[in-house]
Coordinates of C-alpha atoms in Angstrom, one line a residue:
M1 CA 0.0 0.0 0.0
A2 CA 1.3 3.5 -0.7
Q3 CA 0.4 6.7 1.0
P4 CA 1.4 9.8 -1.0
R5 CA 2.0 12.6 1.5
S6 CA 0.8 15.5 -0.7
G7 CA -2.2 16.2 -2.8
R8 CA -1.6 17.5 -6.3
P9 CA 1.9 16.9 -7.9
H10 CA 3.9 20.0 -8.3
K11 CA 7.4 20.7 -9.6
L12 CA 9.8 20.2 -6.7
T13 CA 12.8 22.3 -6.0
E14 CA 15.7 21.2 -3.7
R15 CA 14.4 23.6 -1.0
D16 CA 10.7 22.4 -1.1
P17 CA 9.5 22.1 2.5
D18 CA 7.5 18.9 1.7
I19 CA 10.6 16.9 0.7
I20 CA 11.0 14.0 3.2
S21 CA 14.4 14.1 4.9
T22 CA 14.2 11.1 7.3
V23 CA 12.0 8.0 8.0
E24 CA 12.1 5.9 11.2
F25 CA 9.9 3.1 12.7
N26 CA 9.6 3.0 16.5
P27 CA 10.9 -0.1 18.3
T28 CA 7.6 -2.0 18.0
G29 CA 6.8 -0.9 14.5
E30 CA 3.4 0.4 15.6
L31 CA 4.5 4.0 14.7
L32 CA 6.4 5.4 11.8
A33 CA 7.8 9.0 11.8
T34 CA 8.9 11.1 8.9
G35 CA 10.7 14.5 9.1
D36 CA 10.8 17.0 6.2
K37 CA 12.7 20.0 5.0
G38 CA 10.0 22.3 6.4
G39 CA 10.9 21.1 10.0
R40 CA 7.7 19.1 10.4
V41 CA 7.4 15.7 11.9
V42 CA 4.5 13.4 10.8
V43 CA 3.8 10.3 12.9
F44 CA 1.8 7.5 11.3
Q45 CA 0.1 4.8 13.5
R46 CA -0.7 1.3 12.4
E47 CA -4.3 0.3 12.1
Q48 CA -5.5 -2.2 14.7
E49 CA -6.9 -5.4 13.2
S50 CA -10.7 -5.5 13.2
K51 CA -12.8 -8.7 13.0
N52 CA -14.8 -7.5 10.0
Q53 CA -11.8 -6.2 8.1
P54 CA -8.8 -8.4 9.0
H55 CA -6.8 -7.4 5.9
R56 CA -6.8 -3.7 7.0
R57 CA -4.1 -4.6 9.6
G58 CA -0.9 -2.9 8.5
E59 CA -2.3 0.3 7.1
Y60 CA -0.6 3.4 8.6
N61 CA -2.7 6.5 9.1
V62 CA -1.6 10.0 10.3
Y63 CA -1.5 10.0 14.1
S64 CA 0.2 13.3 14.9
T65 CA 1.7 16.2 13.0
F66 CA 3.8 18.9 14.6
Q67 CA 6.4 21.5 13.8
S68 CA 9.6 20.3 15.4
H69 CA 12.1 23.0 14.2
E70 CA 11.8 26.5 13.0
P71 CA 14.2 28.4 10.7
E72 CA 16.8 30.4 12.8
F73 CA 19.6 32.8 12.2
D74 CA 23.0 32.7 13.8
Y75 CA 23.9 36.4 14.2
L76 CA 27.5 35.7 15.2
K77 CA 28.3 33.8 12.0
S78 CA 25.6 35.5 9.8
L79 CA 24.3 32.1 8.8
E80 CA 20.8 30.8 8.3
I81 CA 20.0 27.6 10.2
E82 CA 17.6 25.5 8.2
E83 CA 14.6 23.9 9.9
K84 CA 15.1 20.7 7.9
I85 CA 14.9 17.5 10.1
N86 CA 18.1 15.6 9.6
K87 CA 17.3 12.5 11.7
I88 CA 14.7 11.1 14.0
R89 CA 15.3 8.4 16.6
W90 CA 12.7 6.8 18.8
L91 CA 13.2 5.9 22.4
P92 CA 11.7 2.6 23.7
Q93 CA 8.2 3.0 25.2
Q94 CA 8.2 3.1 29.0
N95 CA 4.6 4.2 29.6
A96 CA 1.6 5.3 27.7
A97 CA 3.4 8.1 26.0
Y98 CA 5.9 7.9 23.1
F99 CA 9.2 9.8 23.0
L100 CA 11.4 10.7 20.0
L101 CA 14.5 12.7 19.3
S102 CA 14.6 14.9 16.3
T103 CA 17.5 17.1 15.0
N104 CA 18.2 19.8 12.5
D105 CA 21.7 21.1 11.8
K106 CA 22.3 22.5 15.2
T107 CA 19.6 21.5 17.8
V108 CA 18.3 18.2 19.1
K109 CA 14.8 18.1 20.7
L110 CA 13.2 15.4 22.8
W111 CA 9.4 15.2 22.0
K112 CA 6.7 13.5 24.0
I113 CA 3.7 12.3 22.1
S114 CA 0.7 11.5 24.3
E115 CA -3.1 11.0 24.1
R116 CA -5.8 12.8 26.0
D117 CA -9.4 11.6 26.0
K118 CA -10.6 13.1 29.3
R119 CA -10.7 16.6 30.7
P120 CA -11.2 17.9 34.2
E121 CA -14.4 19.8 35.0
G122 CA -15.6 21.6 38.1
Y123 CA -12.8 23.9 39.1
N124 CA -13.0 25.9 42.3
L125 CA -11.0 29.0 41.3
K126 CA -12.2 29.2 37.7
D127 CA -15.6 29.4 36.1
E128 CA -16.7 27.2 33.2
E129 CA -15.2 29.6 30.6
G130 CA -11.8 29.4 32.4
R131 CA -11.9 32.9 33.9
I132 CA -10.5 33.3 37.5
R133 CA -13.4 33.7 40.0
D134 CA -13.5 36.3 42.7
P135 CA -12.5 34.5 46.0
A136 CA -15.3 36.3 47.8
T137 CA -17.9 34.5 45.7
I138 CA -16.6 31.0 46.4
T139 CA -18.8 29.5 49.1
A140 CA -18.4 25.7 48.6
L141 CA -15.7 23.3 47.7
R142 CA -16.2 21.3 44.5
V143 CA -14.5 18.1 43.6
P144 CA -13.4 18.2 40.0
V145 CA -14.5 15.3 37.8
L146 CA -13.0 13.9 34.6
Q147 CA -15.3 14.0 31.6
P148 CA -14.7 12.1 28.4
M149 CA -13.7 14.2 25.4
D150 CA -12.6 13.5 21.8
L151 CA -9.2 11.9 21.6
M152 CA -6.4 14.4 21.2
V153 CA -2.9 13.6 20.4
E154 CA -0.5 16.1 21.8
A155 CA 3.2 16.6 21.0
T156 CA 5.2 18.6 23.6
P157 CA 8.9 19.4 23.6
R158 CA 10.4 18.0 26.8
R159 CA 14.1 18.8 26.3
V160 CA 16.0 21.1 23.9
F161 CA 19.7 20.2 23.5
S162 CA 21.4 23.1 21.8
N163 CA 24.7 25.1 21.5
A164 CA 27.0 22.1 21.4
H165 CA 27.8 21.8 17.6
T166 CA 29.9 24.2 15.5
Y167 CA 29.3 22.1 12.4
H168 CA 26.1 20.5 11.0
I169 CA 24.7 17.5 12.9
N170 CA 24.4 14.5 10.6
S171 CA 23.3 11.8 13.0
I172 CA 22.0 11.0 16.4
S173 CA 22.0 7.6 18.1
V174 CA 20.5 6.4 21.4
S175 CA 22.5 4.1 23.6
N176 CA 21.0 0.8 24.8
D177 CA 21.2 2.1 28.4
Y178 CA 18.4 4.5 27.2
E179 CA 19.9 7.2 29.4
T180 CA 22.4 8.6 26.9
Y181 CA 22.6 9.4 23.3
M182 CA 25.2 10.9 20.9
S183 CA 25.0 13.6 18.3
T184 CA 27.5 13.8 15.5
D185 CA 28.7 16.6 13.3
D186 CA 31.5 16.7 10.6
L187 CA 34.3 16.9 13.1
R188 CA 33.0 16.0 16.6
I189 CA 30.8 13.5 18.4
N190 CA 29.1 14.6 21.7
L191 CA 27.6 12.3 24.4
W192 CA 24.5 13.6 26.1
N193 CA 22.4 12.5 29.1
L194 CA 18.7 12.6 28.2
E195 CA 18.0 14.5 31.4
I196 CA 20.7 17.2 31.1
T197 CA 20.4 19.8 28.4
N198 CA 23.0 22.3 29.3
Q199 CA 26.1 20.2 29.0
S200 CA 27.4 17.4 26.8
F201 CA 30.7 15.4 26.8
N202 CA 32.9 15.5 23.7
I203 CA 33.9 11.9 23.0
V204 CA 35.5 12.3 19.5
D205 CA 37.2 15.3 18.0
I206 CA 39.0 15.0 14.7
K207 CA 39.4 18.7 14.1
P208 CA 43.1 19.5 13.2
A209 CA 44.9 22.4 14.8
N210 CA 45.2 23.9 11.3
M211 CA 42.0 23.6 9.3
E212 CA 44.0 23.6 6.1
E213 CA 45.2 20.1 7.1
L214 CA 41.7 18.7 7.2
T215 CA 41.5 15.6 5.0
E216 CA 38.3 13.8 6.2
V217 CA 35.0 14.5 8.0
I218 CA 32.7 12.2 10.0
T219 CA 29.7 11.2 8.0
A220 CA 27.6 9.0 10.4
A221 CA 27.8 7.4 13.8
E222 CA 25.9 4.7 15.7
F223 CA 25.9 3.0 19.1
H224 CA 26.2 -0.8 19.2
P225 CA 22.7 -2.3 19.7
N226 CA 23.6 -4.1 22.9
Q227 CA 26.8 -2.7 24.3
C228 CA 26.5 0.8 25.6
N229 CA 30.2 1.3 25.6
T230 CA 30.8 0.7 21.9
F231 CA 30.1 2.9 18.9
I232 CA 31.2 3.3 15.3
Y233 CA 31.7 6.2 13.1
S234 CA 32.3 6.4 9.3
S235 CA 34.3 9.0 7.4
S236 CA 34.4 10.7 4.0
K237 CA 37.5 8.6 3.2
G238 CA 35.6 5.3 3.2
S239 CA 36.8 4.1 6.6
I240 CA 34.9 3.0 9.7
R241 CA 36.3 3.3 13.3
L242 CA 35.0 1.3 16.2
C243 CA 35.5 3.0 19.6
D244 CA 35.3 1.7 23.1
M245 CA 34.4 4.3 25.8
R246 CA 35.9 2.0 28.5
A247 CA 39.4 2.4 27.0
S248 CA 39.5 6.2 27.4
A249 CA 37.1 9.1 27.9
L250 CA 38.2 10.8 24.6
C251 CA 37.9 8.2 21.9
D252 CA 40.4 9.7 19.5
N253 CA 42.1 6.4 19.3
H254 CA 39.9 3.7 17.8
S255 CA 40.0 0.0 18.8
K256 CA 39.2 -1.3 15.4
F257 CA 39.6 0.2 11.9
F258 CA 37.7 -1.1 8.9
E259 CA 38.7 -0.1 5.4
E260 CA 39.0 -1.7 2.0
P261 CA 42.1 -0.6 0.1
E262 CA 41.3 0.6 -3.4
D263 CA 42.5 -1.4 -6.4
P264 CA 45.1 1.0 -8.0
S265 CA 43.9 0.0 -11.5
N266 CA 40.4 1.4 -10.8
R267 CA 41.7 4.8 -9.5
S268 CA 40.1 7.9 -11.0
F269 CA 39.3 11.5 -10.3
F270 CA 36.1 10.4 -8.6
S271 CA 37.5 7.6 -6.5
E272 CA 37.6 9.6 -3.3
I273 CA 34.1 11.1 -3.7
I274 CA 32.4 7.7 -4.4
S275 CA 34.2 6.0 -1.5
S276 CA 32.8 8.4 1.1
I277 CA 30.4 6.5 3.4
S278 CA 27.0 8.0 3.5
D279 CA 25.5 5.6 6.1
V280 CA 26.6 3.0 8.6
K281 CA 24.4 0.6 10.6
F282 CA 25.0 -2.2 13.1
S283 CA 23.0 -5.4 12.4
H284 CA 20.3 -6.1 15.0
S285 CA 22.5 -9.0 16.3
G286 CA 25.5 -6.6 16.8
R287 CA 27.8 -9.0 14.9
Y288 CA 27.9 -7.1 11.5
L289 CA 28.2 -3.6 10.1
M290 CA 26.7 -2.3 6.9
T291 CA 28.1 0.7 5.1
R292 CA 26.8 2.5 2.1
D293 CA 29.0 4.4 -0.3
Y294 CA 27.9 5.9 -3.7
L295 CA 27.9 2.7 -5.7
T296 CA 27.9 -0.2 -3.2
V297 CA 26.6 -1.6 0.1
K298 CA 29.2 -3.5 2.1
V299 CA 28.7 -5.9 5.0
W300 CA 31.5 -6.2 7.5
D301 CA 32.1 -8.8 10.2
L302 CA 33.1 -7.0 13.4
N303 CA 35.9 -9.6 13.9
M304 CA 37.5 -9.0 10.5
E305 CA 38.9 -5.6 9.7
S306 CA 40.8 -6.3 6.6
K307 CA 38.0 -6.5 4.0
P308 CA 34.2 -6.7 3.9
L309 CA 32.4 -10.0 4.1
E310 CA 30.0 -9.1 1.3
T311 CA 29.9 -6.3 -1.3
Y312 CA 26.7 -5.6 -3.2
Q313 CA 26.6 -3.4 -6.4
V314 CA 23.7 -1.0 -6.1
H315 CA 23.9 0.7 -9.5
D316 CA 27.1 -0.4 -11.2
Y317 CA 25.7 1.0 -14.5
L318 CA 26.4 4.5 -13.2
R319 CA 30.2 3.9 -13.2
S320 CA 30.4 5.3 -16.8
K321 CA 28.2 8.3 -15.9
L322 CA 30.3 9.7 -13.0
C323 CA 31.3 12.7 -14.9
S324 CA 27.8 14.0 -15.6
L325 CA 26.8 13.0 -12.0
Y326 CA 29.6 15.2 -10.8
E327 CA 28.4 18.1 -12.9
N328 CA 24.8 17.9 -11.6
D329 CA 26.0 17.3 -8.0
C330 CA 24.2 14.0 -7.7
I331 CA 27.5 12.3 -6.9
F332 CA 27.3 14.0 -3.5
D333 CA 23.9 12.4 -2.7
K334 CA 23.8 10.6 0.6
F335 CA 21.9 7.3 0.4
E336 CA 20.9 5.4 3.6
C337 CA 20.7 1.6 4.0
V338 CA 18.7 -0.6 6.4
W339 CA 18.5 -4.2 7.6
N340 CA 15.4 -6.2 7.9
G341 CA 14.5 -7.6 11.3
S342 CA 16.4 -10.8 11.0
D343 CA 19.5 -9.2 9.3
S344 CA 19.1 -11.5 6.3
V345 CA 18.0 -8.8 3.8
I346 CA 19.3 -5.3 3.2
M347 CA 17.7 -2.4 1.4
T348 CA 19.0 0.8 0.0
G349 CA 17.8 3.4 -2.5
S350 CA 18.8 4.5 -6.0
Y351 CA 17.7 6.9 -8.7
N352 CA 14.5 7.0 -10.8
N353 CA 12.6 6.1 -7.6
F354 CA 14.2 2.7 -7.6
F355 CA 15.2 0.9 -4.5
R356 CA 17.3 -2.3 -4.2
M357 CA 17.0 -5.3 -1.9
F358 CA 19.8 -7.9 -1.4
D359 CA 19.1 -11.3 0.1
R360 CA 22.3 -12.3 2.0
N361 CA 21.4 -16.0 2.1
T362 CA 20.4 -16.7 -1.5
K363 CA 22.5 -13.8 -2.9
R364 CA 19.5 -12.8 -5.0
D365 CA 18.8 -9.1 -5.5
V366 CA 15.8 -7.2 -6.9
T367 CA 15.2 -3.6 -8.1
L368 CA 11.7 -2.2 -7.3
E369 CA 10.1 1.1 -8.1
A370 CA 8.2 3.5 -5.8
S371 CA 5.9 5.6 -7.9
R372 CA 2.3 6.8 -8.0
E373 CA 1.6 4.8 -11.2
N374 CA 2.3 1.4 -9.6
S375 CA 1.2 2.2 -6.0
K376 CA -2.5 1.2 -6.1
P377 CA -3.5 -0.5 -2.9
R378 CA -2.6 -4.2 -2.9
A379 CA -0.8 -3.9 -6.2
I380 CA 2.2 -6.2 -6.6
L381 CA 5.5 -4.5 -7.4
K382 CA 7.2 -5.7 -10.6
P383 CA 11.0 -6.1 -10.6
R384 CA 12.7 -3.5 -12.8
K385 CA 15.8 -3.9 -14.9
V386 CA 18.3 -1.3 -16.2
C387 CA 20.1 -2.1 -19.4
V388 CA 23.4 -0.5 -20.4
G389 CA 23.9 0.2 -24.2
G390 CA 23.0 -2.3 -26.9
K391 CA 19.5 -3.6 -27.4
R392 CA 16.8 -3.0 -24.7
R393 CA 14.1 -5.6 -23.9
K394 CA 10.5 -4.4 -23.7
D395 CA 10.4 -4.2 -19.8
E396 CA 13.9 -2.8 -19.4
I397 CA 14.8 0.9 -18.9
S398 CA 17.8 2.4 -20.5
V399 CA 20.5 3.9 -18.2
D400 CA 20.3 7.0 -20.4
S401 CA 16.6 7.6 -19.5
L402 CA 16.9 7.4 -15.7
D403 CA 15.5 10.4 -13.9
F404 CA 18.2 11.6 -11.5
S405 CA 15.9 14.1 -9.8
K406 CA 13.8 11.2 -8.5
K407 CA 15.9 9.6 -5.8
I408 CA 15.2 7.4 -2.8
L409 CA 17.7 8.5 -0.1
H410 CA 15.6 7.4 3.0
T411 CA 14.1 4.0 3.8
A412 CA 13.1 2.2 6.9
W413 CA 12.2 -1.5 7.7
H414 CA 9.7 -2.6 10.3
P415 CA 11.7 -4.1 13.2
S416 CA 10.0 -7.5 13.1
E417 CA 7.8 -7.7 9.9
N418 CA 8.2 -7.4 6.2
I419 CA 6.9 -3.8 6.0
I420 CA 9.0 -1.1 4.5
A421 CA 8.7 2.6 4.2
V422 CA 10.3 4.4 1.3
A423 CA 10.6 8.2 0.9
A424 CA 10.5 9.3 -2.7
T425 CA 11.0 13.1 -2.6
N426 CA 7.7 14.4 -1.1
N427 CA 5.9 11.0 -1.1
L428 CA 6.0 8.3 1.5
Y429 CA 5.3 4.8 0.2
I430 CA 4.6 1.8 2.6
F431 CA 4.9 -1.6 1.1
Q432 CA 4.3 -4.9 2.8
D433 CA 4.7 -8.6 2.1
K434 CA 1.8 -10.2 0.2
V435 CA -0.5 -11.6 2.9
N436 CA -2.4 -14.8 1.9

């Protein structure tokens, strides 16, 4: 099933506020949050199964929409701070309310999303319209009662974590102690306590004394899923560093270093750009790492630093097009990657609204398309093929006719079921396994 976010199609620009910039399921998969360039967060809730419509289970409907970030201006640096939501991370549910962290370039906010279906009536000091009563007119004590009302979903900011990043925040990650989280920018990683907003602890700093000597930046970071002392971060040079906070408070020295040396015969002007890692994710088991660079997805075993365990070609047919992709800036696009719940399948996006899935056990892969044309409810997605040069079969698409303005950068996979969410510019598509 697909749920386009916007009404009538319109020509999108890079700054369009409706463009979805992050997608994230909560730990149970009952909620799905998207953030967009306009600073809004939209939370979808999964339909409960009803006896008369058992097949409706799995549909996600809008649960709450709120403005998370506003555009700001840094007067000291004369810089606009965009309201665009860079990342959303959910916290595990502890009570009836839900909590999520959202961040733009500079500020992380903790939001509480809660339901209200009762309101108190019968105040002593106020009248029914809410005006303060004159104490002289109060002659009896009333006991307030709770009256039922229409369900309201409220989003309230509980904490604002600001003023800790000089550079743009590219990722946030919650530790499995659920007390701390880290926020990462180009040169530094900060560790926060969820209860303390006015101070953070700097755990990685790769800023050189002389900025002219800067050779790499941090592109993403994530905590280990079940060891709160371990985290990884990736760099624009294609390397991944694993750090252990038990070894030292400032993790400038890594405990493991993962990098695949480049074959000198393949070296070109674009080598460095396309080797930059745009996303890094631990597997749910914590045994493997997945990294996404411009052309490939790699799976690494934490116990083997020398080379990746598996390498998957996402769109190898673009190798001959790197020059034009450099000219139209697409070569700098940052694609994300996700695991399914059992770590057996990985998914990542491509151009022309294509997204790719790789089955690690059977080594089979498939290219699917998220578009309004093929997203009728309960329609089955047909695999797509891209051909390079020569003759093209009827159902294939030529590499020269791919639309590079349509790109799938953000995807999410339900934590336990085969339900995926795919953001194609300003539309959110939700697909699920065919249910018999």
